[in-house]
Coordinates of C-alpha atoms in Angstrom, one line a residue:
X200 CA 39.7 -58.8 84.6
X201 CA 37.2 -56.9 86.4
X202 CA 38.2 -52.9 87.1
X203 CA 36.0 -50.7 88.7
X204 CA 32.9 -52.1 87.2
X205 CA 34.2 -51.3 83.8
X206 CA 35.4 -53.5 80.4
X207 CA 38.6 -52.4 78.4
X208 CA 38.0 -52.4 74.6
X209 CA 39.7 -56.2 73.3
X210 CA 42.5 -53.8 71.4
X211 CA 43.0 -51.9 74.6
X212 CA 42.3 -48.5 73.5
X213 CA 39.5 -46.4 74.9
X214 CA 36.9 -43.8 72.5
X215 CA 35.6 -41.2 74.6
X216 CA 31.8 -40.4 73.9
X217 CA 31.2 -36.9 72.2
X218 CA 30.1 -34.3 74.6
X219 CA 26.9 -33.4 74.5
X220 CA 25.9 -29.7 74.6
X221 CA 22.4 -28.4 74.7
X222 CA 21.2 -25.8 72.1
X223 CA 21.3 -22.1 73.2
X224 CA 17.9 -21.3 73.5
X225 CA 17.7 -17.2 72.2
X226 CA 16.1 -14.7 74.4
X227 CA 12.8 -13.3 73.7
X228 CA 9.8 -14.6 71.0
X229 CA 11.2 -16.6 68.0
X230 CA 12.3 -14.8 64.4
X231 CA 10.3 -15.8 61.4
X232 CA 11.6 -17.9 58.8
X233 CA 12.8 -16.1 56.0
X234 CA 12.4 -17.5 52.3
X235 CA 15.1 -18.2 50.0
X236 CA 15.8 -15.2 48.0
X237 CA 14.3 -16.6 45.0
X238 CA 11.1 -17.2 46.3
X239 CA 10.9 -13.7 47.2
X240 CA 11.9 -11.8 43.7
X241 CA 9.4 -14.4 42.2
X242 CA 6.7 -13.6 44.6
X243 CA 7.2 -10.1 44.1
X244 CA 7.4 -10.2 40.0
X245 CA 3.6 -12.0 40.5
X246 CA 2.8 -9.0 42.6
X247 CA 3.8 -6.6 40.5
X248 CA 2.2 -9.0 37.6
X249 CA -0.9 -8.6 39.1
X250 CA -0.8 -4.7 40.4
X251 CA 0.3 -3.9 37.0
X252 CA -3.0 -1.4 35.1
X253 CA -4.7 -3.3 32.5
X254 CA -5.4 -0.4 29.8
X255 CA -8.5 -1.1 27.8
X256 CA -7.1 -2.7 24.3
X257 CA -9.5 -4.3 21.0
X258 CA -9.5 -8.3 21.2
X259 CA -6.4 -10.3 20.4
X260 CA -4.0 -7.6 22.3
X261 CA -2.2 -8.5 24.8
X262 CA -2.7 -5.9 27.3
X263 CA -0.1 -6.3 30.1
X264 CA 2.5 -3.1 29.8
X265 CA 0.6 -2.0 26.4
X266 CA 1.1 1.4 25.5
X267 CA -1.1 2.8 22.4
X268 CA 0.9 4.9 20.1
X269 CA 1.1 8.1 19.2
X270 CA -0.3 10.3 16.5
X271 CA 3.3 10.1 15.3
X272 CA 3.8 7.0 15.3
X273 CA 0.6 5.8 13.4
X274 CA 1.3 8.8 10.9
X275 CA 4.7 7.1 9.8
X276 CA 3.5 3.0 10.0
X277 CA 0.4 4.9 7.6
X278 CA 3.1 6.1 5.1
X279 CA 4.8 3.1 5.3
X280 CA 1.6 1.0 4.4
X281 CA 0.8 3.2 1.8
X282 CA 4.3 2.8 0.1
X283 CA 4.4 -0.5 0.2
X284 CA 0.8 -0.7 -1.1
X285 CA 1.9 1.4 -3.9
X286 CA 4.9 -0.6 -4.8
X287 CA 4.6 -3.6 -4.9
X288 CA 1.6 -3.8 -6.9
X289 CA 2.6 -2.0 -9.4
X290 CA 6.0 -3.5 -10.2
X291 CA 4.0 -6.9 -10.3
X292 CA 1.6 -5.0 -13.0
X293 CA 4.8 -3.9 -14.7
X294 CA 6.6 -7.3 -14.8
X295 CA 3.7 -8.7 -16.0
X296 CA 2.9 -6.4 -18.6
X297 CA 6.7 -6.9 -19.6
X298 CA 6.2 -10.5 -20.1
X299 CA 3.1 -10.0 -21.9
X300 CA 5.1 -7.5 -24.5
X301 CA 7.8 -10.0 -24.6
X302 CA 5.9 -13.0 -25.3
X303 CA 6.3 -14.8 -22.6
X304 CA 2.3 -16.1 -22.3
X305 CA 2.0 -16.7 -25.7
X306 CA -1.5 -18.1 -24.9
X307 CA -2.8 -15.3 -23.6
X308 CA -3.0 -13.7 -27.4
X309 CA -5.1 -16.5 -28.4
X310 CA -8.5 -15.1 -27.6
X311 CA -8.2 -12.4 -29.6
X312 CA -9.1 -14.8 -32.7
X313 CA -12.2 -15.6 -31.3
X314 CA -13.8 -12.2 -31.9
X315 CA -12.1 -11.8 -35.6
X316 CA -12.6 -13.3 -38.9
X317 CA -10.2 -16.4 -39.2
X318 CA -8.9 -15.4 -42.6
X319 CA -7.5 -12.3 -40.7
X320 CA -4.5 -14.8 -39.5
X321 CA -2.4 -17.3 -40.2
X322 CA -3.6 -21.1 -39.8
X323 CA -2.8 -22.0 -36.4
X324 CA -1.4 -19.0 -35.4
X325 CA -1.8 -15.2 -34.0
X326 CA 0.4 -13.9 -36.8
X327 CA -1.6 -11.5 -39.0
X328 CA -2.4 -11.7 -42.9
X329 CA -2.9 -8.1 -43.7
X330 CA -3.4 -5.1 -41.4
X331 CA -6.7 -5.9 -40.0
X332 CA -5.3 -8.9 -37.9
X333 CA -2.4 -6.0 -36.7
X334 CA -4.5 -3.8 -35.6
X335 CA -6.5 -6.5 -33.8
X336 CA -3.3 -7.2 -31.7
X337 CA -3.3 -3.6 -31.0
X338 CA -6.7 -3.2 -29.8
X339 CA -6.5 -6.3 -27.6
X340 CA -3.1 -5.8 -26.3
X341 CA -5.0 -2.3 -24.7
X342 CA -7.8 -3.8 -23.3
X343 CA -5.2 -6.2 -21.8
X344 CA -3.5 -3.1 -20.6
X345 CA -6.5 -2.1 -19.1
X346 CA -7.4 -4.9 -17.2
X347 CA -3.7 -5.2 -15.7
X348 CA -3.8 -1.5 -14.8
X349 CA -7.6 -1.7 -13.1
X350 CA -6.0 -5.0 -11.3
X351 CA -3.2 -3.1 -9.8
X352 CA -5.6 0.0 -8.9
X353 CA -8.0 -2.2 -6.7
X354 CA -4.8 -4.8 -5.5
X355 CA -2.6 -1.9 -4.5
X356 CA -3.0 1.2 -2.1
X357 CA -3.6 3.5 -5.1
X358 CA -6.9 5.4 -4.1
X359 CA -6.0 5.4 -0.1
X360 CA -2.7 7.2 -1.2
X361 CA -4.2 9.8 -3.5
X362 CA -6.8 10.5 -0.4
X363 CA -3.8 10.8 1.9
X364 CA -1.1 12.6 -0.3
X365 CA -2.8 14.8 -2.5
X366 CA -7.0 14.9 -1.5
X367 CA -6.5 16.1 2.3
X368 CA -4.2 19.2 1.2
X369 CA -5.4 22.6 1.2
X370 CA -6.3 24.3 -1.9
X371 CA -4.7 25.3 -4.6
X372 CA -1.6 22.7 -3.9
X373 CA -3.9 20.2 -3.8
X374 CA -5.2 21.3 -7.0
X375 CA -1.2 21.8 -8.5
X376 CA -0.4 18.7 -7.3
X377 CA -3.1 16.8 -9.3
X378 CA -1.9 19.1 -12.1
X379 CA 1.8 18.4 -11.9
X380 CA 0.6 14.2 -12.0
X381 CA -1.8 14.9 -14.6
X382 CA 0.9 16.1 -17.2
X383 CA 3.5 13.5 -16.5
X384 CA 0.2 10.9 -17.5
X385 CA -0.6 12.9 -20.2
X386 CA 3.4 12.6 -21.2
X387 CA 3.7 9.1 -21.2
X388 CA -0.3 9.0 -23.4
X389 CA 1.1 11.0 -25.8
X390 CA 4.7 10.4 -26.3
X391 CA 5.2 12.2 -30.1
X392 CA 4.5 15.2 -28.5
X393 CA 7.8 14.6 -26.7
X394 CA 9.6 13.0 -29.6
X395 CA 9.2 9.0 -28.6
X396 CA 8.5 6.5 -31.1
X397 CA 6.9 4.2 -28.9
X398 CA 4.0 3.8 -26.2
X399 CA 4.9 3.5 -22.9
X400 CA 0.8 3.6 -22.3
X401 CA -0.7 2.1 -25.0
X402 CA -3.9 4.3 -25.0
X403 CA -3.8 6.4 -28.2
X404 CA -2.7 3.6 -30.6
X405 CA -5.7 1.4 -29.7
X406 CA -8.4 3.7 -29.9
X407 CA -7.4 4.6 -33.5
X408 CA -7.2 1.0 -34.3
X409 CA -10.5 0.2 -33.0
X410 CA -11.8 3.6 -34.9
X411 CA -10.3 2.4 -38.4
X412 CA -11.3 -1.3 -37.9
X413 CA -14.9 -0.3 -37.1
X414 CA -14.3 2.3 -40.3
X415 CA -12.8 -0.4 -42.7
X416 CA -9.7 1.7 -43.4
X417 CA -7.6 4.3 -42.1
X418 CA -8.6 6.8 -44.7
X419 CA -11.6 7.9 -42.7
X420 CA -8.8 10.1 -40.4
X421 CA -8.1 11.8 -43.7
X422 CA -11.3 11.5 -44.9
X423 CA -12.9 13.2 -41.9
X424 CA -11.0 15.4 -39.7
X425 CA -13.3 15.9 -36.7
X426 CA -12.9 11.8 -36.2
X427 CA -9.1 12.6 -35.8
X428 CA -10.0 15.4 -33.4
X429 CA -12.4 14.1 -31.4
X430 CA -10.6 11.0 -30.8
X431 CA -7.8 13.1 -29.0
X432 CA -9.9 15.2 -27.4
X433 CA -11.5 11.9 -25.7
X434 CA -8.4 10.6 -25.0
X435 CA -7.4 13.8 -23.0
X436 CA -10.3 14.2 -21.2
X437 CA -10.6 10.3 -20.2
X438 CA -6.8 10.5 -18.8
X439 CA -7.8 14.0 -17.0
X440 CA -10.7 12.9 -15.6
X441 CA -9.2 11.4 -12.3
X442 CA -7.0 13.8 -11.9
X443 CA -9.8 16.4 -12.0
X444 CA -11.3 14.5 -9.2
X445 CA -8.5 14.2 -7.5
X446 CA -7.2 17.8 -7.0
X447 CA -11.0 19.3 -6.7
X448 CA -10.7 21.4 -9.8
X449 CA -14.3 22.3 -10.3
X450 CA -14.8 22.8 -6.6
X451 CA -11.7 25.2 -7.4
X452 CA -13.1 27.2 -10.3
X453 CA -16.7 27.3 -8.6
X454 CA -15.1 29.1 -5.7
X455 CA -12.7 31.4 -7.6
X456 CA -16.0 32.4 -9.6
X457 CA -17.8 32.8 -7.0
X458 CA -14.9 35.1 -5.4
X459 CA -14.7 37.4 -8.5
X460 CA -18.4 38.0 -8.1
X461 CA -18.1 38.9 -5.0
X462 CA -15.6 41.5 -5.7
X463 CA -17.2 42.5 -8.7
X464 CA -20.9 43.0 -6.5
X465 CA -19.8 44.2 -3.4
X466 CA -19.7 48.4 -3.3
X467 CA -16.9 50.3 -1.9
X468 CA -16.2 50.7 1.1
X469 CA -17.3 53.9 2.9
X470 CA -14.9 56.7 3.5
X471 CA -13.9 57.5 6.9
X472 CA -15.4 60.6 7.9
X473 CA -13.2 63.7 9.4

């Protein structure tokens, strides 16, 4: 049925339409976007990325926020990497040396029968007949030393240390210093003076080895005295030596000498007049 122009859903029931309401429109020019947040922070880290001073730095340093460090704080990573230089070198040097004294590298003794008579050792071995073969050992076993300790000198930190420690230090500790080291070496080279019956630097042993195997016997330190003498005084000298060098002795003894000259040359002083 026809009412007022107008059809009735089939269910009967009538949906209104939504209302329809136009924006409100603000007053005045329209407000920028803003960005999220996010954006923003990010845009602004960049910015400060970019504003942020780029100090002058060697190759391979990455110089965004670096800082160079102090006098202070290069002084103690020095120490440190002159410690560790010192260290671990030498307890390498000494482990090794242990095994060497232990015979653990058996084969390492084996040259030492190249440069001898065979009929100084047993066939197919390093063991000795008599006491020439023995005191080959001993020679060889401190040019082994040797080698090992120059290994460790040049390996480790050794010489930097001495320049930092002991070479840069006014006069006389520098000097005293050198001193104090140079006894505690010379302790350890000549342990009878101190009682020991063993080498903890096998210096003196070998040289008078090597003396009475190029002699033929060890009655030439009875024989002849001044060998005996002048061996040791060798000994001391090569072991002082660096030391010397070290704590500027002569430098030391030239200056004191040329003080007392001076004192002994220079004429009184005038006496104030009244």
């Amino acid at each position: 049925m026809d009412r007022d122009g107008t059809h009735e859903a089939h269910d009967g029931r009538h949906t209104p339409a939504p209302p329809t309401t136009a924006p409100a429109v603000p007053d005045g020019p329209p407000m920028p976007r803003q960005p999220p947040q996010s954006a923003r922070s990010a845009s602004a880290s960049v910015a400060d990325w970019l504003a942020t001073p780029r100090p002058k730095a060697a190759p391979g340093i990455w110089r965004f926020g670096h800082r160079p460090r102090g006098p202070e704080q290069d002084d103690r990573e020095l120490k440190r990497r002159l410690i560790r230089g010192l260290v671990i070198p030498t307890l390498l040097g000494l482990v090794l040396w242990s095994m060497l004294q232990n015979g653990s590298l058996p084969y390492l003794w084996m040259p030492v029968k190249v440069f001898t008579p065979a009929e100084w050792w047993h066939e197919g071995t390093i063991s000795s007949v008599g006491w020439q073969g023995e005191n080959a050992l001993i020679v060889y076993g401190g040019v082994v030393f040797g080698l090992v300790v120059h290994a460790v000198v040049r390996l480790s930190t050794w010489r930097e240390a001495a320049q930092y420690f002991v070479m840069r230090r006014p006069q006389p500790s520098r000097a005293l210093i050198a001193a104090v080291a140079a006894l505690l070496v010379l302790a350890l080279v000549w342990p009878s003076a101190f009682g020991a019956g063993w080498d903890p630097v096998p210096v003196v042993t070998p040289v008078l080895s090597l003396i009475a195997l190029t002699a033929g016997s060890y009655s030439v330190f009875a024989s002849t005295p001044v060998v005996t003498y002048a061996a040791y005084t060798l000994i001391t000298l090569a072991v002082l030596w660096p030391f010397a060098r070290m704590g500027g002795w002569w430098a030391l003894l030239r200056g004191l000498g040329r003080t007392g000259q001076d004192r002994q040359g220079r004429p009184a002083p005038p006496r104030p007049s009244t």
